PDB file of C-alpha atoms and ligand atoms in Angstrom:
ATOM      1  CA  UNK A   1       0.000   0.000   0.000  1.00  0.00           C
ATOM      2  CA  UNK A   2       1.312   3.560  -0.489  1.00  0.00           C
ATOM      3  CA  UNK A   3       2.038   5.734   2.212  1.00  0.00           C
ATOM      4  CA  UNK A   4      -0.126   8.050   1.016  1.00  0.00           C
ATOM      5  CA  UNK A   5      -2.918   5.786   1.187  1.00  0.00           C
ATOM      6  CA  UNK A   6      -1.953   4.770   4.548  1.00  0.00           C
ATOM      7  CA  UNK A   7      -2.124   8.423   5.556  1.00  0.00           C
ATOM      8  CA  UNK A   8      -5.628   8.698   4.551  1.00  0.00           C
ATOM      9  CA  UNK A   9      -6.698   6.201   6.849  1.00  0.00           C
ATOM     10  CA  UNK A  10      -4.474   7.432   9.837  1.00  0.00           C
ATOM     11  CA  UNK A  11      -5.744  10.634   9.214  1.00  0.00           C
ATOM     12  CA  UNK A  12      -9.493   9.582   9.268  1.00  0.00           C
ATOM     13  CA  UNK A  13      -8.610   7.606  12.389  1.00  0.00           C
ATOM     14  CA  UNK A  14      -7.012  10.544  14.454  1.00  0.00           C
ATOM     15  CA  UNK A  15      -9.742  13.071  13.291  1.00  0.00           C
ATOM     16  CA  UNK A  16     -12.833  10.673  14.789  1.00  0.00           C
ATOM     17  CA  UNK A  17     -10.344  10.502  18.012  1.00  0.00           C
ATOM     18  CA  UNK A  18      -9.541  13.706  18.165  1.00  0.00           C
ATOM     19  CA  UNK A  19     -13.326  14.857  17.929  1.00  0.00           C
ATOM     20  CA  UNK A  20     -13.700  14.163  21.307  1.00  0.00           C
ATOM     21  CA  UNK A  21     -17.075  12.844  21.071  1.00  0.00           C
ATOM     22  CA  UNK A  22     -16.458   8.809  22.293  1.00  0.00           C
ATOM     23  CA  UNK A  23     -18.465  10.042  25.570  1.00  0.00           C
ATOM     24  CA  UNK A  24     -21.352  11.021  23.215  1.00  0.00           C
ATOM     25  CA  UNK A  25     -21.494   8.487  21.207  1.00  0.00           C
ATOM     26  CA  UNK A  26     -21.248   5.643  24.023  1.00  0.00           C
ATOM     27  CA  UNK A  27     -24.433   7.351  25.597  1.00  0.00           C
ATOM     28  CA  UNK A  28     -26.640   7.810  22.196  1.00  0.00           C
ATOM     29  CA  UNK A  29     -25.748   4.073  21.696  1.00  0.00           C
ATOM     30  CA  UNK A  30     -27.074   2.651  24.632  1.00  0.00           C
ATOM     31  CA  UNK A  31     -30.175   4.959  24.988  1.00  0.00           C
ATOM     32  CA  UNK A  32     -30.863   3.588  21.280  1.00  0.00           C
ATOM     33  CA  UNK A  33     -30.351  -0.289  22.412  1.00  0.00           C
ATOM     34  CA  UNK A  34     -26.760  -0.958  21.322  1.00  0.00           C
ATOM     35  CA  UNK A  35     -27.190   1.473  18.073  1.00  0.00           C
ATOM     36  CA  UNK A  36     -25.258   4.215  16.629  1.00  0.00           C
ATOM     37  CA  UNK A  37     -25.683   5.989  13.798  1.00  0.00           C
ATOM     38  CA  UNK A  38     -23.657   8.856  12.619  1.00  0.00           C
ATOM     39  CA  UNK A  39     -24.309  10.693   9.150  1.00  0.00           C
ATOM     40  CA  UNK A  40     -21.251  11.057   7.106  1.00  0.00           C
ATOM     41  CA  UNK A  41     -18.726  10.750   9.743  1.00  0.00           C
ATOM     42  CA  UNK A  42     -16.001   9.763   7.522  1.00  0.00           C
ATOM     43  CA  UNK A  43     -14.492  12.491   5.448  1.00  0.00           C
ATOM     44  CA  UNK A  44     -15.030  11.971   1.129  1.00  0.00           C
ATOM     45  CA  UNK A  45     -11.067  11.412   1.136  1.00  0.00           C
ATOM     46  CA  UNK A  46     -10.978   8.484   2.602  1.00  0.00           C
ATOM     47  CA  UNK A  47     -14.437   7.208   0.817  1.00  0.00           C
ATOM     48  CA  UNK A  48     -13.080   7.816  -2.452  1.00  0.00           C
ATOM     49  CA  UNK A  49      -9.477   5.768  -1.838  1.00  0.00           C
ATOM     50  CA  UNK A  50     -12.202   2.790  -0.695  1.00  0.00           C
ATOM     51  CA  UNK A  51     -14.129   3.277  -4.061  1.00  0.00           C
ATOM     52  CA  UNK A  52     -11.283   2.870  -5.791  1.00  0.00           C
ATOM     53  CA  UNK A  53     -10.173  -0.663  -4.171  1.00  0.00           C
ATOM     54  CA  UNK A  54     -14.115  -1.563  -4.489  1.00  0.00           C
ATOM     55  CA  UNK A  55     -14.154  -0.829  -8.331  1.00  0.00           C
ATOM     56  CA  UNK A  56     -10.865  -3.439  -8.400  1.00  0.00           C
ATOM     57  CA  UNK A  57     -12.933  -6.178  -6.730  1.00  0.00           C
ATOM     58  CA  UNK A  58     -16.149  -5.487  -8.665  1.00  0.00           C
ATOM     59  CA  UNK A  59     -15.500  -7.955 -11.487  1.00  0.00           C
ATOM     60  CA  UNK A  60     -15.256 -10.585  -8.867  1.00  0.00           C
ATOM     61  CA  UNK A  61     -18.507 -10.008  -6.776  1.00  0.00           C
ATOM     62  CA  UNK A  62     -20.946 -13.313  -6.000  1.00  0.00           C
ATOM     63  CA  UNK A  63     -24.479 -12.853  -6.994  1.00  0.00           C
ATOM     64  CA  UNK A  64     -27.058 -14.199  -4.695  1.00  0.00           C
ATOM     65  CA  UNK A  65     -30.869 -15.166  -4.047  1.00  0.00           C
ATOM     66  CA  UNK A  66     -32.923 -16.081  -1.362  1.00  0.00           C
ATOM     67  CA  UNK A  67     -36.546 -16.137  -2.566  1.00  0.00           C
ATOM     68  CA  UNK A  68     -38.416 -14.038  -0.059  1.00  0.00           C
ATOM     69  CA  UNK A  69     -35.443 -13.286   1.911  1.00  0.00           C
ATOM     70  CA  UNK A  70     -32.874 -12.022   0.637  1.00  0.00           C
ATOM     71  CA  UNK A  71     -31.100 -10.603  -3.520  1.00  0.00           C
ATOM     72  CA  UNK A  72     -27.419  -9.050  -3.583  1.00  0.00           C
ATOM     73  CA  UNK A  73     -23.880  -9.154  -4.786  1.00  0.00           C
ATOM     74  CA  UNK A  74     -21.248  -9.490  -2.307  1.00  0.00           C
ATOM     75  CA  UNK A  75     -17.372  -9.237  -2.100  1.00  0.00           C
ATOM     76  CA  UNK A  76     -15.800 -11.665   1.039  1.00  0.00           C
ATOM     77  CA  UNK A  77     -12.966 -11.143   3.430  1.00  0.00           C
ATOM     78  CA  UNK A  78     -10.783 -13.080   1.504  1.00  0.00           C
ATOM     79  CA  UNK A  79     -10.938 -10.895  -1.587  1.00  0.00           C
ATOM     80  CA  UNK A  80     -10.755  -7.759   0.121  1.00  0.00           C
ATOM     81  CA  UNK A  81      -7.715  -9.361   2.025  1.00  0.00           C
ATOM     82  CA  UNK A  82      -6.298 -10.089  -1.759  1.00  0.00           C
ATOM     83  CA  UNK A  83      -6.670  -6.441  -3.270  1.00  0.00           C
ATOM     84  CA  UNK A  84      -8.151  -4.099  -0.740  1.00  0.00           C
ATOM     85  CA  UNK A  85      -5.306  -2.603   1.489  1.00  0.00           C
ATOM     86  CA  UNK A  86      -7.060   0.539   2.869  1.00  0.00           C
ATOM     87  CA  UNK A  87     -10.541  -0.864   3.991  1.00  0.00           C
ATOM     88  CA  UNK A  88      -8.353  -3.585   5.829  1.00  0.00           C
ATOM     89  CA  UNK A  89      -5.790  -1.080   7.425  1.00  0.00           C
ATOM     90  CA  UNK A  90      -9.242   1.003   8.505  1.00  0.00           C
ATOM     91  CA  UNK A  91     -10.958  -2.355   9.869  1.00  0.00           C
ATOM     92  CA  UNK A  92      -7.988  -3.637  11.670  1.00  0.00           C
ATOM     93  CA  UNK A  93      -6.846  -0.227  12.803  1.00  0.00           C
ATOM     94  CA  UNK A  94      -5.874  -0.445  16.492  1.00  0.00           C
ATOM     95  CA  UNK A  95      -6.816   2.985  17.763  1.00  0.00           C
ATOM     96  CA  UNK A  96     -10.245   2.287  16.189  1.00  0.00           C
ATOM     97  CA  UNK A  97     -10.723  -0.555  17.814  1.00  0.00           C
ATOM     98  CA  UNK A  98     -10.074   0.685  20.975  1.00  0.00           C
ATOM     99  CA  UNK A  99     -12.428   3.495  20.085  1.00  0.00           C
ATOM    100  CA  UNK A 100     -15.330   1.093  19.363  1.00  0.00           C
ATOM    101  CA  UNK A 101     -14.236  -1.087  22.311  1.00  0.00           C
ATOM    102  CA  UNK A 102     -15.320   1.921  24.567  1.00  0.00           C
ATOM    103  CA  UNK A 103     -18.377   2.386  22.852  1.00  0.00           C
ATOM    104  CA  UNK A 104     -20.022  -0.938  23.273  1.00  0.00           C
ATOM    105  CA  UNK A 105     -18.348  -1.223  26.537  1.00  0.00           C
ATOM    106  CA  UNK A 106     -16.489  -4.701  25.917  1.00  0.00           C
ATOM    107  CA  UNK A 107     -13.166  -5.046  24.215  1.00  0.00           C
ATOM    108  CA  UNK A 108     -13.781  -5.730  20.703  1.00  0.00           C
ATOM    109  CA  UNK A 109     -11.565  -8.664  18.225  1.00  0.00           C
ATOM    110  CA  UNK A 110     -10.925  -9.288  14.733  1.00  0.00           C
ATOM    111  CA  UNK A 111     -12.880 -11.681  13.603  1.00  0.00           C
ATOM    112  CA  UNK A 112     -11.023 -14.588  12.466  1.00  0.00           C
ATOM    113  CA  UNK A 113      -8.776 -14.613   8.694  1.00  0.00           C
ATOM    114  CA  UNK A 114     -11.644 -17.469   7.551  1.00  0.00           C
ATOM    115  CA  UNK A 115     -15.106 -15.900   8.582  1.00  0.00           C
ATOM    116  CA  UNK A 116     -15.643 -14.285   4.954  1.00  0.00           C
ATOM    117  CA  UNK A 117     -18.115 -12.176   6.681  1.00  0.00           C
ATOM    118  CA  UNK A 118     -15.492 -10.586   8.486  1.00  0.00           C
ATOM    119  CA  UNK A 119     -14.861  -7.403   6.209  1.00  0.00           C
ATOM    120  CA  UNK A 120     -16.822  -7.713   3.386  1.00  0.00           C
ATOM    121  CA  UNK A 121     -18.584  -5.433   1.020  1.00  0.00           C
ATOM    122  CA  UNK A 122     -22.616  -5.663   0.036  1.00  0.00           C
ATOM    123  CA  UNK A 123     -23.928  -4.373  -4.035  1.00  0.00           C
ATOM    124  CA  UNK A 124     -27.099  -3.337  -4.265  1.00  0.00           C
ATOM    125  CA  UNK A 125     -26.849  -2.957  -7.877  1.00  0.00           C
ATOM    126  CA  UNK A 126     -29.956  -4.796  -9.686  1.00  0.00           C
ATOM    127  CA  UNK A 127     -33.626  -3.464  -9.244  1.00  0.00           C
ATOM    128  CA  UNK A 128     -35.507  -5.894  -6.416  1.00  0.00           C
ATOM    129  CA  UNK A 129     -31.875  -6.145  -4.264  1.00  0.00           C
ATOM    130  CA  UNK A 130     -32.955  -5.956  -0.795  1.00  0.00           C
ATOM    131  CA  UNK A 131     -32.688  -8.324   2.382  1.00  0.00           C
ATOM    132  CA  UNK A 132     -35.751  -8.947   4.509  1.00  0.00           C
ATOM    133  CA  UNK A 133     -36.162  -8.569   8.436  1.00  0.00           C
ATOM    134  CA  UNK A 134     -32.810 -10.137  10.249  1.00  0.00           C
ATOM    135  CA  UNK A 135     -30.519  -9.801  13.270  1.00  0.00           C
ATOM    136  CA  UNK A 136     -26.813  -9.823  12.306  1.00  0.00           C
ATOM    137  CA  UNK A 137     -26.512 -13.150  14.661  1.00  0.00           C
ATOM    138  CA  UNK A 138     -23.848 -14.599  16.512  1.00  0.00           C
ATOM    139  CA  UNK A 139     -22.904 -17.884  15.491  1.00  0.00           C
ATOM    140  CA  UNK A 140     -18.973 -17.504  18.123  1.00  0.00           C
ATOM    141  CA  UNK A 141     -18.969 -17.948  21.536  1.00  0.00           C
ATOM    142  CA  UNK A 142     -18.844 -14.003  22.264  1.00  0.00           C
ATOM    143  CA  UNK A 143     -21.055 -11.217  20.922  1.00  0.00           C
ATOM    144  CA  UNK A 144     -20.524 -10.305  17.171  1.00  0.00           C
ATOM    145  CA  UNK A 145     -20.817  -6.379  16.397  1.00  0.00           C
ATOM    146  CA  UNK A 146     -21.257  -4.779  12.939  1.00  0.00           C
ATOM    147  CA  UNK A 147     -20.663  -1.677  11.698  1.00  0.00           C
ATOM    148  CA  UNK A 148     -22.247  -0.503   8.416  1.00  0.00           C
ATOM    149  CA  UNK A 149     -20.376   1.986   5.968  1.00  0.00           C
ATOM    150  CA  UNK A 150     -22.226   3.818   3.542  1.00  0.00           C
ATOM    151  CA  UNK A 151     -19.801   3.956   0.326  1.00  0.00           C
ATOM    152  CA  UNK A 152     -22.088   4.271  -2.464  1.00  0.00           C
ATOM    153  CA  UNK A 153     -26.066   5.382  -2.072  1.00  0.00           C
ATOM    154  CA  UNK A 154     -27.564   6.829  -5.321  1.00  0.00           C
ATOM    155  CA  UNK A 155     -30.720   4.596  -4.479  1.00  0.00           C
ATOM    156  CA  UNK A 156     -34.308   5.423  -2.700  1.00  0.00           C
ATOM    157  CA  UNK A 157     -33.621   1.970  -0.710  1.00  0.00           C
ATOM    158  CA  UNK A 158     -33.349   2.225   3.021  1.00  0.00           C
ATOM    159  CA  UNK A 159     -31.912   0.220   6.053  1.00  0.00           C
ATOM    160  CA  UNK A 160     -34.778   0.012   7.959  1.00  0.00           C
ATOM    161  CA  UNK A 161     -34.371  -0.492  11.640  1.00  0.00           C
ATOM    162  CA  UNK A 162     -36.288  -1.592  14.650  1.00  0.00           C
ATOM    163  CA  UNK A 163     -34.463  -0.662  17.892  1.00  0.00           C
ATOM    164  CA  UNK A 164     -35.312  -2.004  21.399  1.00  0.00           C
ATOM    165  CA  UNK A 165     -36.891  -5.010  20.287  1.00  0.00           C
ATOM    166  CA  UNK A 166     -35.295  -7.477  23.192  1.00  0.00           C
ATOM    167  CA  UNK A 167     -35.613  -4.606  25.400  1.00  0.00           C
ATOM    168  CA  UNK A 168     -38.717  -6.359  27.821  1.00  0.00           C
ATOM    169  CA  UNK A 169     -41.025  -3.201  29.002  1.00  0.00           C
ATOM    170  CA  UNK A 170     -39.921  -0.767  26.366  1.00  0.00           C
ATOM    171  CA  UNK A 171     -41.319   0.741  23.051  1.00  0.00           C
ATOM    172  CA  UNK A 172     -39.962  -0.675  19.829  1.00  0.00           C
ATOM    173  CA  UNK A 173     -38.618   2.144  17.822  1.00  0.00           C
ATOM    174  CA  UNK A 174     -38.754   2.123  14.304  1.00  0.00           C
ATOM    175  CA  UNK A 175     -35.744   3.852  12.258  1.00  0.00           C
ATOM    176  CA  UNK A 176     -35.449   4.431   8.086  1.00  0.00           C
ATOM    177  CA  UNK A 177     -31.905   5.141   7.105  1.00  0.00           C
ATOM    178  CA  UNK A 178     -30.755   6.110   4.122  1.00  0.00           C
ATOM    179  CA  UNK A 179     -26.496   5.071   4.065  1.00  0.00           C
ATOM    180  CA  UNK A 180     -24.703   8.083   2.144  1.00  0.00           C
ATOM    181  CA  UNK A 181     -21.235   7.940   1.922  1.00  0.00           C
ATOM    182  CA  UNK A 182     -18.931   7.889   5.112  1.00  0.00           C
ATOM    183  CA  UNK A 183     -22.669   7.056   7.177  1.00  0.00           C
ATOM    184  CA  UNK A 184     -21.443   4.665   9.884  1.00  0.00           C
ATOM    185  CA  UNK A 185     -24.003   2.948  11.593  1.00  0.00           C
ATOM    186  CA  UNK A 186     -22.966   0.672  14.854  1.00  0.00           C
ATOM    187  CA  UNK A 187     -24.771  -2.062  16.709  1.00  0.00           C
ATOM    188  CA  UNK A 188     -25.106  -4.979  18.265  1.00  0.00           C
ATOM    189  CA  UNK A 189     -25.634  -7.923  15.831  1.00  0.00           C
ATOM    190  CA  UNK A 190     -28.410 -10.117  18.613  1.00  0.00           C
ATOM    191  CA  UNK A 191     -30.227  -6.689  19.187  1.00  0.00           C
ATOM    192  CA  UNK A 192     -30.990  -4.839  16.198  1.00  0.00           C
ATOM    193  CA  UNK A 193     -34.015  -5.906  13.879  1.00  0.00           C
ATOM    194  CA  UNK A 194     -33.220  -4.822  10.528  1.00  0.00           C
ATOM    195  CA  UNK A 195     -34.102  -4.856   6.844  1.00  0.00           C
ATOM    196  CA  UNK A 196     -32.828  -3.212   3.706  1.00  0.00           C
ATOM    197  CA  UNK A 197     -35.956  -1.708   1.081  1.00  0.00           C
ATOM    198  CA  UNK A 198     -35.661  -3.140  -2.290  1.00  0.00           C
ATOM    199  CA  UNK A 199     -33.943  -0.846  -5.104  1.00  0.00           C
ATOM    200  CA  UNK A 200     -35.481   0.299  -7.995  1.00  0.00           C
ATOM    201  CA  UNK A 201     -34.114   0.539 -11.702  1.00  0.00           C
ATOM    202  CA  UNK A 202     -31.251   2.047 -12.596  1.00  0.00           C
ATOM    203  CA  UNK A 203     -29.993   2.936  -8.589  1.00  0.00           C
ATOM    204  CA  UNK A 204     -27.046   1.425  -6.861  1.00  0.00           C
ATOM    205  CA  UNK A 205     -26.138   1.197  -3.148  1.00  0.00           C
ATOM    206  CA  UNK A 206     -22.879  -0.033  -1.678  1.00  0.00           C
ATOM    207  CA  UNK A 207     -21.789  -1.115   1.753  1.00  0.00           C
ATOM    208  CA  UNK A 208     -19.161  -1.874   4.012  1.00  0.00           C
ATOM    209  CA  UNK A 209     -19.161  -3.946   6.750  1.00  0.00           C
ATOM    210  CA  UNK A 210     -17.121  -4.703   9.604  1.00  0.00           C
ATOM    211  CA  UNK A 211     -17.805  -7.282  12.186  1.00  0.00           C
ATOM    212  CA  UNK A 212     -16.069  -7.347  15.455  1.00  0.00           C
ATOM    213  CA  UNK A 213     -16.232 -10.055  18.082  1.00  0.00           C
ATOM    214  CA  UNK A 214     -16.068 -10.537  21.704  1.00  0.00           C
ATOM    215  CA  UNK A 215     -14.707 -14.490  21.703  1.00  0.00           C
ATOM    216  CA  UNK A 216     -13.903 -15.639  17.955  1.00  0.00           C
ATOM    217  CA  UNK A 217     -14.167 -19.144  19.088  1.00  0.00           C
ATOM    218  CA  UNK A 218     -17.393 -21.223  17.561  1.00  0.00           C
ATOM    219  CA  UNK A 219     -18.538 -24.557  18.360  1.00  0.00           C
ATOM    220  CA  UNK A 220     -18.755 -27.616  15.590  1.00  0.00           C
ATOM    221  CA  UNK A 221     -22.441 -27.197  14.921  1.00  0.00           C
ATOM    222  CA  UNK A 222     -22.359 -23.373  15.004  1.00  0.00           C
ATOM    223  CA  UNK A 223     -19.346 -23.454  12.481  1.00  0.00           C
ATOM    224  CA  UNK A 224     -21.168 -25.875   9.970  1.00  0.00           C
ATOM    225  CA  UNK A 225     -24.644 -23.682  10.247  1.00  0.00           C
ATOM    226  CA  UNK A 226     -22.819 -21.040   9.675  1.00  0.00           C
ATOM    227  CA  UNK A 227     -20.609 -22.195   6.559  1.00  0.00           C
ATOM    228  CA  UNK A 228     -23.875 -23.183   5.100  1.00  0.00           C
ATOM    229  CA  UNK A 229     -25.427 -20.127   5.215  1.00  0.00           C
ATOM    230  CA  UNK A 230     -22.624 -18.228   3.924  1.00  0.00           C
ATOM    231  CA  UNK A 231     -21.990 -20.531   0.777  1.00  0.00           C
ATOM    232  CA  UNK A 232     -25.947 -20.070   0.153  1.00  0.00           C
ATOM    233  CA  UNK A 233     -26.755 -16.627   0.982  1.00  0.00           C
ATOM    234  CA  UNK A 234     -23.662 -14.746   0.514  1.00  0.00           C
ATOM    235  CA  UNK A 235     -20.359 -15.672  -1.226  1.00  0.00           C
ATOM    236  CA  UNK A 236     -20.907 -18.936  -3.006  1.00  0.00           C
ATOM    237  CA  UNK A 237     -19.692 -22.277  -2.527  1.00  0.00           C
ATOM    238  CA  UNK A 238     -16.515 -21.439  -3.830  1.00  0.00           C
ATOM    239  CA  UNK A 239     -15.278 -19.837  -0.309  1.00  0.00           C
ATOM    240  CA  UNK A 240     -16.085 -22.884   1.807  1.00  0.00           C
ATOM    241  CA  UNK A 241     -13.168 -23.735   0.297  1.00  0.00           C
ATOM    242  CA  UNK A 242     -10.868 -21.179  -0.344  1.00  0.00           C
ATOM    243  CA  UNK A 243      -8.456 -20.112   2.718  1.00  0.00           C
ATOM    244  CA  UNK A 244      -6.935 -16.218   2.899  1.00  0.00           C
ATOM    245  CA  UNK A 245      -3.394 -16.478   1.184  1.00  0.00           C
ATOM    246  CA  UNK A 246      -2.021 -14.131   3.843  1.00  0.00           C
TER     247      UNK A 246
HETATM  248 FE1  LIG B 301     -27.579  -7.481   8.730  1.00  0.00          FE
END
C-alpha cells in the first residue's frame, strides 16, 4: 500500500479521536439499544481511496438469491484481504478498535482470517436487491458487532431499523436510514431488527461492513450452520473452500 494511502486512513482515524465525542457516542448508543448511527462521519477522502479498491474487486462479486429473503452481490474477506489494502488497514486499525471497544463497553476482536463475513462489502446494484427482516446473529462464543459503511447510495432503498426489540417493558422504535457515503451505523448484531428496502431501476447502493467479536471461538455445529449459510446466501460455494493467502 502507499504511504499516502496509509495516511488517509491514519488521518481519518485521528480526526474521529480527536473529535472528542467517544463520551457522546457511548451514551446515544445505549439509549438507542446498542445502536449508533452517525451521518457522514467519515471524510469523502478516505471514501473515495475505498471506491477505488471496491471498483478493483467489482469484477469478482458473487451474486445471490434467497426467494423471499434475501437478492445481492457481495465481495468476502478473503478478496478484500487479496486487493483491498485501505478498507483492511481502517478495519484492523488499532486505535479504532479501541475506540469502538469503549463504545459498546467490551473489548472488541478481529474476527477470524476465515469468517468471509469478516470485512466484506454488500452491491445493491440490480432493481428488487434488498434483504428482509434479520438480526446480524452470533454464530462464536462471544457477541458479534457490525458496523455498516455507507460507500455508495444513489438509491431510494433504506436500512430500515427496529431498535429495542429485546428490550422487555420498552417501546420498539422504528428507524429508516438512508447510508450516504462515510454514514457509519454501529450495533449490536443479537439486538438490532433490521431490513434493507428493495432498489429500484437504474440505482445502486454499496456497503461496508465490519464485524467485530467478543470471543472468535465457535462450536462444531455453530461453524457448519454457519458455513452453510454463507456458501448459500452470501459468497458462493466457492469460499467454503478457499483459505486467505495471507
Ligand atoms: Fe444485517
Amino acid at each position: 500500500m502507499s504511504h499516502a494511502t496509509m495516511d488517509v486512513v491514519d488521518q481519518q482515524v485521528a480526526d474521529l479521536i480527536s473529535a472528542d465525542k467517544v463520551e457522546e457516542w457511548t451514551r446515544q448508543y445505549w439509549e438507542q439499544g446498542e445502536f449508533l448511527a452517525l451521518e457522514r462521519l467519515m471524510t469523502p477522502s478516505v471514501i473515495t481511496e475505498f471506491m477505488q479498491e471496491v471498483d478493483g474487486v467489482r469484477p469478482k462479486i458473487n451474486r445471490n438469491f434467497i426467494p423471499k429473503h434475501k437478492k445481492g452481490g457481495s465481495v468476502s474477506y478473503y478478496l478484500l484481504q487479496e486487493s483491498a489494502p485501505a478498507i483492511l488497514a481502517f478495519y484492523q486499525h488499532p486505535e479504532w478498535i479501541k475506540m469502538l471497544s469503549h463504545i459498546v463497553g467490551v473489548p472488541l476482536l478481529l474476527c477470524p482470517d476465515h469468517d468471509p463475513h469478516a470485512c466484506a462489502l454488500y452491491f445493491y446494484t440490480e432493481p428488487g436487491d434488498h434483504i428482509g427482516y434479520h438480526y446480524d446473529t452470533s454464530y462464536y462464543k462471544g457477541a458479534r458487532y457490525t458496523l455498516l459503511i455507507g460507500l455508495r447510495d444513489r438509491s431510494s432503498s433504506r436500512l430500515v431499523c427496529r431498535l429495542h426489540t429485546k428490550d422487555p417493558g420498552h417501546t420498539v422504535q422504528e428507524l429508516s436510514l438512508a447510508t450516504e457515503p462515510g454514514t457509519c451505523i454501529l450495533f449490536n448484531g443479537d439486538k438490532l431488527h433490521h431490513a434493507v428496502t428493495p432498489l429500484a431501476e437504474g440505482e445502486e447502493r454499496i456497503v461496508l461492513t465490519l464485524q467485530y467479536v467478543t470471543d472468535p471461538a465457535m462450536s462444531f455445529t455453530h461453524r457448519w450452520f454457519s458455513n452453510m449459510k454463507d456458501a448459500v446466501g452470501y459468497f458462493g460455494w466457492s469460499a467454503l473452500f478457499r483459505r486467505p493467502t495471507r
